[in-house]
Tab-separated table of C-alpha atoms and ligand atoms in Angstrom:
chain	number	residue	atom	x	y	z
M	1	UNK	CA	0.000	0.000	0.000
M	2	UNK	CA	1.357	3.441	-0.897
M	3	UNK	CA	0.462	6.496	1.300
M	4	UNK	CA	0.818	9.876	0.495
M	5	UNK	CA	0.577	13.447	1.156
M	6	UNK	CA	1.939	16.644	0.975
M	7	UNK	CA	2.233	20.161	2.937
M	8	UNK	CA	2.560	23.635	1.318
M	9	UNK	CA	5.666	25.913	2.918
M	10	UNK	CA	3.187	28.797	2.953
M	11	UNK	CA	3.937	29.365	6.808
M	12	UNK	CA	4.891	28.401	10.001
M	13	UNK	CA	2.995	24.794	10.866
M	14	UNK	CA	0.258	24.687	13.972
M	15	UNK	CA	-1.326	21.960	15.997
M	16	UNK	CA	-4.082	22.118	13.425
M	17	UNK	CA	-1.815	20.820	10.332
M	18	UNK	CA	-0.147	18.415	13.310
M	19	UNK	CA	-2.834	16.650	14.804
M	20	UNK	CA	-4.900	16.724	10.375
M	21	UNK	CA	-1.565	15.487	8.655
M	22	UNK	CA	1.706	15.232	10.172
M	23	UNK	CA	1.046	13.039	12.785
M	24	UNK	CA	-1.250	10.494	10.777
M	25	UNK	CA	1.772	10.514	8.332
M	26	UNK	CA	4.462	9.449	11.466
M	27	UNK	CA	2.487	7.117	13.036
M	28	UNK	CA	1.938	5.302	9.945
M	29	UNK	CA	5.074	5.611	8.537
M	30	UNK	CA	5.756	2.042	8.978
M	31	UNK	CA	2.084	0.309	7.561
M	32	UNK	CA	3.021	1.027	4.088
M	33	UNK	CA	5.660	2.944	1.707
M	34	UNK	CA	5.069	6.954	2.389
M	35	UNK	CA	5.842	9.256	0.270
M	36	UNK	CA	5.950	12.818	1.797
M	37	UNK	CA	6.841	16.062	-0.408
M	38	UNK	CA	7.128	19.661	0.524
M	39	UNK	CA	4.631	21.310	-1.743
M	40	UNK	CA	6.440	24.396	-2.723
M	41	UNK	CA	5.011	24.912	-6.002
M	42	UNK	CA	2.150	25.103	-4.654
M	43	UNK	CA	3.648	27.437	-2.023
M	44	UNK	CA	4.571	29.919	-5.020
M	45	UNK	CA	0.296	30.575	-5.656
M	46	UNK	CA	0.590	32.535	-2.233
M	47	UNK	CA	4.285	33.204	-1.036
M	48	UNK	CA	6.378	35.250	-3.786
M	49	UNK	CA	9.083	36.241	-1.683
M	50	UNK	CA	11.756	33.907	-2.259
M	51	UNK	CA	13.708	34.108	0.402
M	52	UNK	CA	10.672	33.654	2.706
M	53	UNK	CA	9.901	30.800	0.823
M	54	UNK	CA	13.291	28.984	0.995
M	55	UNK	CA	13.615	29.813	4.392
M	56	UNK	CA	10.122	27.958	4.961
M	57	UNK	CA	10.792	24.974	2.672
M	58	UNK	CA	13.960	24.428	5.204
M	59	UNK	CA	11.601	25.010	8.212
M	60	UNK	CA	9.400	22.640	7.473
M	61	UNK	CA	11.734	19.700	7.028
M	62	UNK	CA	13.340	20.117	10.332
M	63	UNK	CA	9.556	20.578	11.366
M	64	UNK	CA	8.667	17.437	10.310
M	65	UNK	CA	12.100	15.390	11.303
M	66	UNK	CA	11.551	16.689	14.892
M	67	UNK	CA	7.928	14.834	14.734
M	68	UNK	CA	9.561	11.870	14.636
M	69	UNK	CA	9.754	11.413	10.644
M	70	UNK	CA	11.923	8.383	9.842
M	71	UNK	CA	13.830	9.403	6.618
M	72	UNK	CA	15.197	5.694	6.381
M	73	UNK	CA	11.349	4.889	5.684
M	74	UNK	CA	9.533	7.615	4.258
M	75	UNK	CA	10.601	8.875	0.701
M	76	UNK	CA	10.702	12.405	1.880
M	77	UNK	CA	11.174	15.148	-0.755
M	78	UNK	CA	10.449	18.474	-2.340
M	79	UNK	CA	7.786	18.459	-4.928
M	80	UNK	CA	9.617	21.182	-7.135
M	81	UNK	CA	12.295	18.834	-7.496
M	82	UNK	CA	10.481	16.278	-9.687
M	83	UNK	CA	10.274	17.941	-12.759
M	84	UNK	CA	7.415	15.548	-14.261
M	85	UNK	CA	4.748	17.066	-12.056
M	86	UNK	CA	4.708	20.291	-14.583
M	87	UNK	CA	4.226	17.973	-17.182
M	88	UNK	CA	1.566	15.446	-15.806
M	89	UNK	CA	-0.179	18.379	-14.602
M	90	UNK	CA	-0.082	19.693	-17.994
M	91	UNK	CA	-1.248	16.612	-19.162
M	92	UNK	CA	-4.429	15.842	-16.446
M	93	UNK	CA	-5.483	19.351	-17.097
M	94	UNK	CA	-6.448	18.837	-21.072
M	95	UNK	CA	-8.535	15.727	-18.760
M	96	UNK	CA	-10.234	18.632	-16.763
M	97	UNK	CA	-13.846	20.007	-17.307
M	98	UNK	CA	-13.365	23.845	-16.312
M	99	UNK	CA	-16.358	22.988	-14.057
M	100	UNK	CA	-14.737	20.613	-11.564
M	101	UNK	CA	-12.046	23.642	-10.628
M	102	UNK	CA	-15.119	26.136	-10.544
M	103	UNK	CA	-16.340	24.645	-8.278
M	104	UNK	CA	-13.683	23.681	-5.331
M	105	UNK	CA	-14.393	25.565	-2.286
M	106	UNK	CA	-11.079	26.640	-1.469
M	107	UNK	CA	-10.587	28.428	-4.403
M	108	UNK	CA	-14.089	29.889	-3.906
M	109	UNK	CA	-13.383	31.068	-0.412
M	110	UNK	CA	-10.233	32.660	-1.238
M	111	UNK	CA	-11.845	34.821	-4.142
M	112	UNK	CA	-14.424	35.374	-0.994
M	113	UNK	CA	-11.599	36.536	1.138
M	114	UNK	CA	-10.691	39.503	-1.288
M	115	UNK	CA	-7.336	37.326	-2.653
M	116	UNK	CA	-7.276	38.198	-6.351
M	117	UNK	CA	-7.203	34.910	-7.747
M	118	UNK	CA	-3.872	34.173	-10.378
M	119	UNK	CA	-3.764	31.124	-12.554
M	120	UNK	CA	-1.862	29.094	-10.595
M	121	UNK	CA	-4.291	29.283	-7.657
M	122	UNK	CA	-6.964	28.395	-10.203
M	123	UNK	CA	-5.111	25.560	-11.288
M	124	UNK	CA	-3.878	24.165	-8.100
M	125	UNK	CA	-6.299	21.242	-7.311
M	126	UNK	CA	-4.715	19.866	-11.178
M	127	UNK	CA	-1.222	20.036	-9.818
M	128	UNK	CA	-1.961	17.950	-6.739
M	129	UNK	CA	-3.922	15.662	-8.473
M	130	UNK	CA	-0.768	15.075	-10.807
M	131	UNK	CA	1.370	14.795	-6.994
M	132	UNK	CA	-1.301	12.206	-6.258
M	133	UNK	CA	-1.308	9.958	-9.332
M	134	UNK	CA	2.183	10.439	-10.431
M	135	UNK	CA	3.321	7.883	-7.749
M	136	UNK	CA	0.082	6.095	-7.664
M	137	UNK	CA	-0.946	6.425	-4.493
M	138	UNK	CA	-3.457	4.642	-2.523
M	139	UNK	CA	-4.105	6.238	0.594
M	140	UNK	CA	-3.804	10.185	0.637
M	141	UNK	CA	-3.854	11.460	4.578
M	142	UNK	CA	-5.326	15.148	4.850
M	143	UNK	CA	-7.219	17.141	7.148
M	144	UNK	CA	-10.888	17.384	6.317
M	145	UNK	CA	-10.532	20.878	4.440
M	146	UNK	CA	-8.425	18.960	1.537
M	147	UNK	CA	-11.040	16.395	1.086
M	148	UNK	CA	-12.499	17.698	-2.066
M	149	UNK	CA	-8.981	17.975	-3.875
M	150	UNK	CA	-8.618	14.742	-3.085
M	151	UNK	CA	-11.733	13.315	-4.747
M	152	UNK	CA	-11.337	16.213	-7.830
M	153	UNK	CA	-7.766	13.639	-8.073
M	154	UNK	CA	-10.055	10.728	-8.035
M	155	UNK	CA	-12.747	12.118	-11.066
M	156	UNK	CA	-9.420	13.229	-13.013
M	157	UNK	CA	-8.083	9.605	-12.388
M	158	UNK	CA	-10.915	7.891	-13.716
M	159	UNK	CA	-12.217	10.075	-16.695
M	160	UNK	CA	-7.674	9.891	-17.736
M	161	UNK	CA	-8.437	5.853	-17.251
M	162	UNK	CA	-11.432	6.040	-19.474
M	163	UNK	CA	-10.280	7.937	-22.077
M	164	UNK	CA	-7.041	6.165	-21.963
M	165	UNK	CA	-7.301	2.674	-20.424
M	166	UNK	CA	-6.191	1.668	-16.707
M	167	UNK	CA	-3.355	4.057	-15.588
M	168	UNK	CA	-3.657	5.178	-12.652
M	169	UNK	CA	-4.904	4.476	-8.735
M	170	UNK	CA	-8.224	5.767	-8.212
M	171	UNK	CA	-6.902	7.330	-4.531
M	172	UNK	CA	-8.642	7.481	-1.390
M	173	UNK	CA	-8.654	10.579	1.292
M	174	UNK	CA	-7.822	9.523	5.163
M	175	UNK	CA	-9.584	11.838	7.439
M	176	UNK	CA	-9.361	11.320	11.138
M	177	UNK	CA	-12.528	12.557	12.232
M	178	UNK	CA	-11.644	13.354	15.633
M	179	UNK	CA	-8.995	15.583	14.393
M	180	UNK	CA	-10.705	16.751	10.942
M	181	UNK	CA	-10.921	20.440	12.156
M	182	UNK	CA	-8.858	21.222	14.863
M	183	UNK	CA	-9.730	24.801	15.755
M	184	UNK	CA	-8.065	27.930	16.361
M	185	UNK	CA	-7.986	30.221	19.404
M	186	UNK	CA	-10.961	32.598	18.154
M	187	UNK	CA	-13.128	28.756	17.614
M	188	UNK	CA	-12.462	29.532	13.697
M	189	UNK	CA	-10.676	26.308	12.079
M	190	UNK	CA	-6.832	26.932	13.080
M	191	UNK	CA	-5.091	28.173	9.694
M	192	UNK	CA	-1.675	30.102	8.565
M	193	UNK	CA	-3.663	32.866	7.586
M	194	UNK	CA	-5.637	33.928	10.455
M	195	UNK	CA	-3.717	34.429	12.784
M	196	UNK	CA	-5.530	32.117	15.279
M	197	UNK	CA	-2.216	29.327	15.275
M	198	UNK	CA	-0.555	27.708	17.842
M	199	UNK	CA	2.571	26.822	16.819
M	200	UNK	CA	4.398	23.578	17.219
M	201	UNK	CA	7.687	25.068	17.740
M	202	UNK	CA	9.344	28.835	19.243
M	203	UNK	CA	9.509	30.777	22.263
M	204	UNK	CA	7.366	28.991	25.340
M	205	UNK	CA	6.650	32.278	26.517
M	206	UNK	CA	5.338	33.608	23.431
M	207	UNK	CA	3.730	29.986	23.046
M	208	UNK	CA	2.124	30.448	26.384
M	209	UNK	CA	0.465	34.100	25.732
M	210	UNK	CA	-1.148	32.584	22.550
M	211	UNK	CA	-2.558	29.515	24.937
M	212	UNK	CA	-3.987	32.617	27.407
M	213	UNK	CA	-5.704	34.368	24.618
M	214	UNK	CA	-7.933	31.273	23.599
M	215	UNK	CA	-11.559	33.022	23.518
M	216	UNK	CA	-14.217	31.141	25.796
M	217	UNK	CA	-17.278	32.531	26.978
M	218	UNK	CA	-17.642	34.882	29.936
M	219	UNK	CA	-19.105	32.165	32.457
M	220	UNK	CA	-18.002	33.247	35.916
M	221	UNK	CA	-15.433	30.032	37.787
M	222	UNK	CA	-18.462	29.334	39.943
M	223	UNK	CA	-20.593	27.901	37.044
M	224	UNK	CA	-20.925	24.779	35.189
M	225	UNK	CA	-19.889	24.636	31.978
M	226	UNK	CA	-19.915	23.269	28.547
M	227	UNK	CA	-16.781	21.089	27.700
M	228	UNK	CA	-17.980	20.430	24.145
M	229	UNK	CA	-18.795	24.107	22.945
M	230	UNK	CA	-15.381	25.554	24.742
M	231	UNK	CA	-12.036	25.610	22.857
M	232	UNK	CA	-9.842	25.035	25.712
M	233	UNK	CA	-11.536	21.708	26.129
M	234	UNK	CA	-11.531	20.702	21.985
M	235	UNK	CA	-7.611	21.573	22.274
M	236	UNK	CA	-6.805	19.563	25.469
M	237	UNK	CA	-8.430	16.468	24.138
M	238	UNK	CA	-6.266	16.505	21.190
M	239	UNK	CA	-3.317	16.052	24.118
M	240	UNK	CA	-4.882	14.257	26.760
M	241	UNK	CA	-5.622	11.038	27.182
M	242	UNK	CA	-9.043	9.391	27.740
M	243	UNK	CA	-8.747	9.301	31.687
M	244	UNK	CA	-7.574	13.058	31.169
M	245	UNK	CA	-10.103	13.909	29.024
M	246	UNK	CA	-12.957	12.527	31.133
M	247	UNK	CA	-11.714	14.501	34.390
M	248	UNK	CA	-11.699	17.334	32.395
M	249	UNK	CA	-15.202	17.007	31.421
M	250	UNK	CA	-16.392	16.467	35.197
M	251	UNK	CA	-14.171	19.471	36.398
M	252	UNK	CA	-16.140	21.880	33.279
M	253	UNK	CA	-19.621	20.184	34.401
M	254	UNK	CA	-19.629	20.421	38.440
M	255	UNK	CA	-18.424	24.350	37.826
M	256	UNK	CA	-15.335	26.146	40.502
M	257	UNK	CA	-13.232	25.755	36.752
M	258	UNK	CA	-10.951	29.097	36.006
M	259	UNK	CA	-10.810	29.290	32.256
M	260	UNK	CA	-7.591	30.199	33.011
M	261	UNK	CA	-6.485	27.110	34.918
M	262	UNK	CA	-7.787	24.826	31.870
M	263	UNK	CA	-5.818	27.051	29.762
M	264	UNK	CA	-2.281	26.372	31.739
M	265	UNK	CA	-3.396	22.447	32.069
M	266	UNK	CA	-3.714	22.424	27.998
M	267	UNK	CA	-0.468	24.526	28.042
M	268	UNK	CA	1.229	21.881	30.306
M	269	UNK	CA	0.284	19.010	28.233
M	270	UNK	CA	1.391	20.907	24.968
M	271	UNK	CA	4.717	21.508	26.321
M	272	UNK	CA	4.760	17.717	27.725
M	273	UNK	CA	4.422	16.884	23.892
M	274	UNK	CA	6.402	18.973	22.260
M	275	UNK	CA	9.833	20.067	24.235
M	276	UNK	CA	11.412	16.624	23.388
M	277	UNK	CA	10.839	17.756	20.054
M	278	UNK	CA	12.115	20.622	20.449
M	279	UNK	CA	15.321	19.464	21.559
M	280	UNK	CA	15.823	16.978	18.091
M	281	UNK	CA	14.448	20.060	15.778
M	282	UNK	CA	17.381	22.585	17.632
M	283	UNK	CA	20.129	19.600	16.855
M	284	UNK	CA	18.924	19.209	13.383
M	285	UNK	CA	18.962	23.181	12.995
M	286	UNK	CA	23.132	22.681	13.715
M	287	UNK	CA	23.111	20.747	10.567
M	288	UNK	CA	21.447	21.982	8.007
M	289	UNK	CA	23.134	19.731	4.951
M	290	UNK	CA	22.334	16.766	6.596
M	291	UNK	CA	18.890	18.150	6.447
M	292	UNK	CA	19.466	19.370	2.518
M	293	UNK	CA	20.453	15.580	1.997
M	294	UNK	CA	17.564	13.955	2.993
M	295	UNK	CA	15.678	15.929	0.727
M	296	UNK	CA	18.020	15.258	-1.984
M	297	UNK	CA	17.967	11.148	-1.661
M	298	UNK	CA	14.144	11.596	-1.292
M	299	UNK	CA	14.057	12.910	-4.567
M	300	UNK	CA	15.904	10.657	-6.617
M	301	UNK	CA	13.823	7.768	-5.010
M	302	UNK	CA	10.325	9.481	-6.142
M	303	UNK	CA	11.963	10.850	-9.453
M	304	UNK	CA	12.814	6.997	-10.471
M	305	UNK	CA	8.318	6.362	-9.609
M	306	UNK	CA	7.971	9.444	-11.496
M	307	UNK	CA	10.072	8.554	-14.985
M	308	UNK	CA	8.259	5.584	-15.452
M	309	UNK	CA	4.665	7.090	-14.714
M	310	UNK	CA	5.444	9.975	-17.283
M	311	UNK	CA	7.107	7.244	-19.963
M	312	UNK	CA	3.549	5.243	-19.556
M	313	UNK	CA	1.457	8.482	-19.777
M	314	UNK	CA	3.101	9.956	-22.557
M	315	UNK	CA	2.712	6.398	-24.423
M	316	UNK	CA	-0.919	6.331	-23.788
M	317	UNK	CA	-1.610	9.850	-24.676
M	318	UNK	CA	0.036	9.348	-27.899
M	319	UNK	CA	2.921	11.877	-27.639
M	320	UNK	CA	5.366	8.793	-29.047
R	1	ADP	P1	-3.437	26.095	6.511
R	1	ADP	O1	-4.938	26.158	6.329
R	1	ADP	O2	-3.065	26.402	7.906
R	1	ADP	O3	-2.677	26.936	5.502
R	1	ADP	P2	-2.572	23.835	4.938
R	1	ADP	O4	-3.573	24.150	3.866
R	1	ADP	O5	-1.133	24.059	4.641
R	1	ADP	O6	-3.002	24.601	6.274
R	1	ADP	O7	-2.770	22.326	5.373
R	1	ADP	C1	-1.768	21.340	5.585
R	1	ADP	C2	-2.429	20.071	6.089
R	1	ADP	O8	-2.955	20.285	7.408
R	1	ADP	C3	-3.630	19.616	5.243
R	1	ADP	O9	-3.677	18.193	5.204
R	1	ADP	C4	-4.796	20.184	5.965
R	1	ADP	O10	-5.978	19.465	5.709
R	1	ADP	C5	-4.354	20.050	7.415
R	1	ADP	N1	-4.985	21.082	8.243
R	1	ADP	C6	-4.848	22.431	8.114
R	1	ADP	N2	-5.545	23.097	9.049
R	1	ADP	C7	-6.152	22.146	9.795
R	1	ADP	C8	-7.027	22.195	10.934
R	1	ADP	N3	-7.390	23.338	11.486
R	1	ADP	N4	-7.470	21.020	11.446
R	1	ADP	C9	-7.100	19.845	10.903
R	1	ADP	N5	-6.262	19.725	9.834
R	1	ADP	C10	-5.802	20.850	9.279
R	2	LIG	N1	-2.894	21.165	-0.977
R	2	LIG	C1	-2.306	20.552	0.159
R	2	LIG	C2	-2.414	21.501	1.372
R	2	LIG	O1	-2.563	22.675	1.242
R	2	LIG	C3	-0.860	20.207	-0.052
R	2	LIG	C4	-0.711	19.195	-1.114
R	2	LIG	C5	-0.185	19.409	-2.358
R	2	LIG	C6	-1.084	17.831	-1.044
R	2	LIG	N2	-0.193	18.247	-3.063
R	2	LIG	C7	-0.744	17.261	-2.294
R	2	LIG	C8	-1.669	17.041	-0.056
R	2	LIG	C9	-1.001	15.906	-2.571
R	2	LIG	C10	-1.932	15.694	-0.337
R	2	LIG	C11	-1.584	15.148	-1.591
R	2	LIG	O2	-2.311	21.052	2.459
């Protein structure tokens, strides 16, 4: 079975993209071959600074080697460095109605959002497809809000298989429900761009200030409250485990809780889980070409998947 998935350098990573993607991809990193990428073309639709973007392509490797990646195991890689993508997505996207891109919702809510849409934004959902079926992947891990890109890979993979004969996987998404919107500290889904994140790595003190400024509602300590409409309490479950979640839930329900003593619990338990992470991600920071290296091997791994894939397609397609 081949699992894969991908995450854009477009900013600095949060619990949200932790407990949706990264950890689904490390604790299954050894139930099947994983392939991981860096999706920095992708990144280039919404980051055209370049040295913020290479800066953030390096980030996020060391992010993801101090959650416990296994670089022996997973093919781990930057997307930009398999040049075949351009041309699969190329390909896919004469396999395309305009329609099924009209109508993904990310794209929508950007335009919503006041982004002025470029091409590349437009055409985005066609370029992971091609991420997805260039190394025929089975099992593609996301948080809930990629779900439709994943099935707009899946409509692209069959109408290419019809038109063409049997090419390519038809892939499945792998949501974790529990996790499949982790939200922010305003309740809004936690995202890069809202500035609701808590980050996974940096200063604990900053780190803590972010934990105090999680918005509840103004019940005074006395009263009882609701664990399941209170952020504090969607957060700590994400840490805790179930005997820790369940005294939680009593605490919230017979009432004396300080929002602000739930706040420094979830704090505690974030540091619990991250600090030894911490540590590995500041070692790995010393060395940044071991770092560059991984990346490197990853990609000739996937770019030997991705010569044959683009030998096939071009057969089938006719461009002998
Ligand atoms: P962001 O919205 O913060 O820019 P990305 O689009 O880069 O996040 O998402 C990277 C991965 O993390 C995707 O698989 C996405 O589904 C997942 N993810 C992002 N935000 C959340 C969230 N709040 N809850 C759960 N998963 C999330
Ligand atoms: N669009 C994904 C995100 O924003 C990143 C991504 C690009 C991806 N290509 C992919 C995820 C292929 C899964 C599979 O998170």
């Amino acid at each position: 079975m081949r699992i894969l998935s991908g995450i854009q350098p477009s900013g600095t990573p949060h619990i949200g993209n932790y407990f949706g993607m990264m950890k689904q991809i490390v604790d299954d990193q050894y139930n099947g071959e994983t392939f991981l990428f860096i999706a920095d073309y992708h990144a280039l639709t919404v980051t055209p600074d370049p040295n913020l973007l290479s800066q953030r392509i390096i980030n996020l490797a060391l992010d993801f080697l101090a959650c416990g990646l296994d670089s022996e195991k997973v093919i781990f890689f930057k997307q930009s460095d398999i040049k075949e993508i351009t041309e699969l997505s190329w390909i896919l996207s004469c396999c395309t109605p305009m329609g099924l891109l009209e109508r993904c919702h990310s794209y929508k809510d950007k335009i919503s959002n006041g982004i002025i849409p470029n091409c590349g934004l437009f055409f985005y959902p066609v370029l992971m497809t091609a991420d997805i079926l260039m190394y025929k992947s089975d099992i593609v891990p996301v948080g809930k809000d990629q779900k439709q890109h994943v099935e707009v890979a899946r409509d692209i993979a069959i109408k290419f298989n019809l038109q063409y004969g049997e090419t390519f996987i038809v892939p499945e998404p792998k949501i974790k429900d529990e996790v499949a919107v982790t939200p922010g500290i305003d309740g809004r889904k936690m995202s890069k761009s809202y500035g609701n994140a808590i980050p996974l790595f940096g200063d604990q003190k900053q780190i803590r200030k972010i934990f105090m400024k999680i918005v509840t509602d103004s019940k005074t300590p006395e009263d009882p409250k609701n664990p399941d409409t209170c952020n504090i309490f969607a957060l700590y479950k994400l840490f805790a485990n179930k005997e820790q979640t369940e005294a939680m839930a009593e605490k919230y329900k017979a009432g004396g809780l300080m929002y602000g003593n739930a706040k420094q619990e979830l704090f505690d338990l974030y540091t619990a889980h991250f600090s030894p992470m911490q540590k590995k991600r500041d070692e790995l920071a010393k060395n940044l070409d071991y770092v560059k290296n991984i990346l490197r091997k990853g990609a000739e791994k996937a770019s030997e998947v991705a010569r044959k894939t683009i030998q096939e397609v071009r057969e089938k397609v006719g461009l002998k």
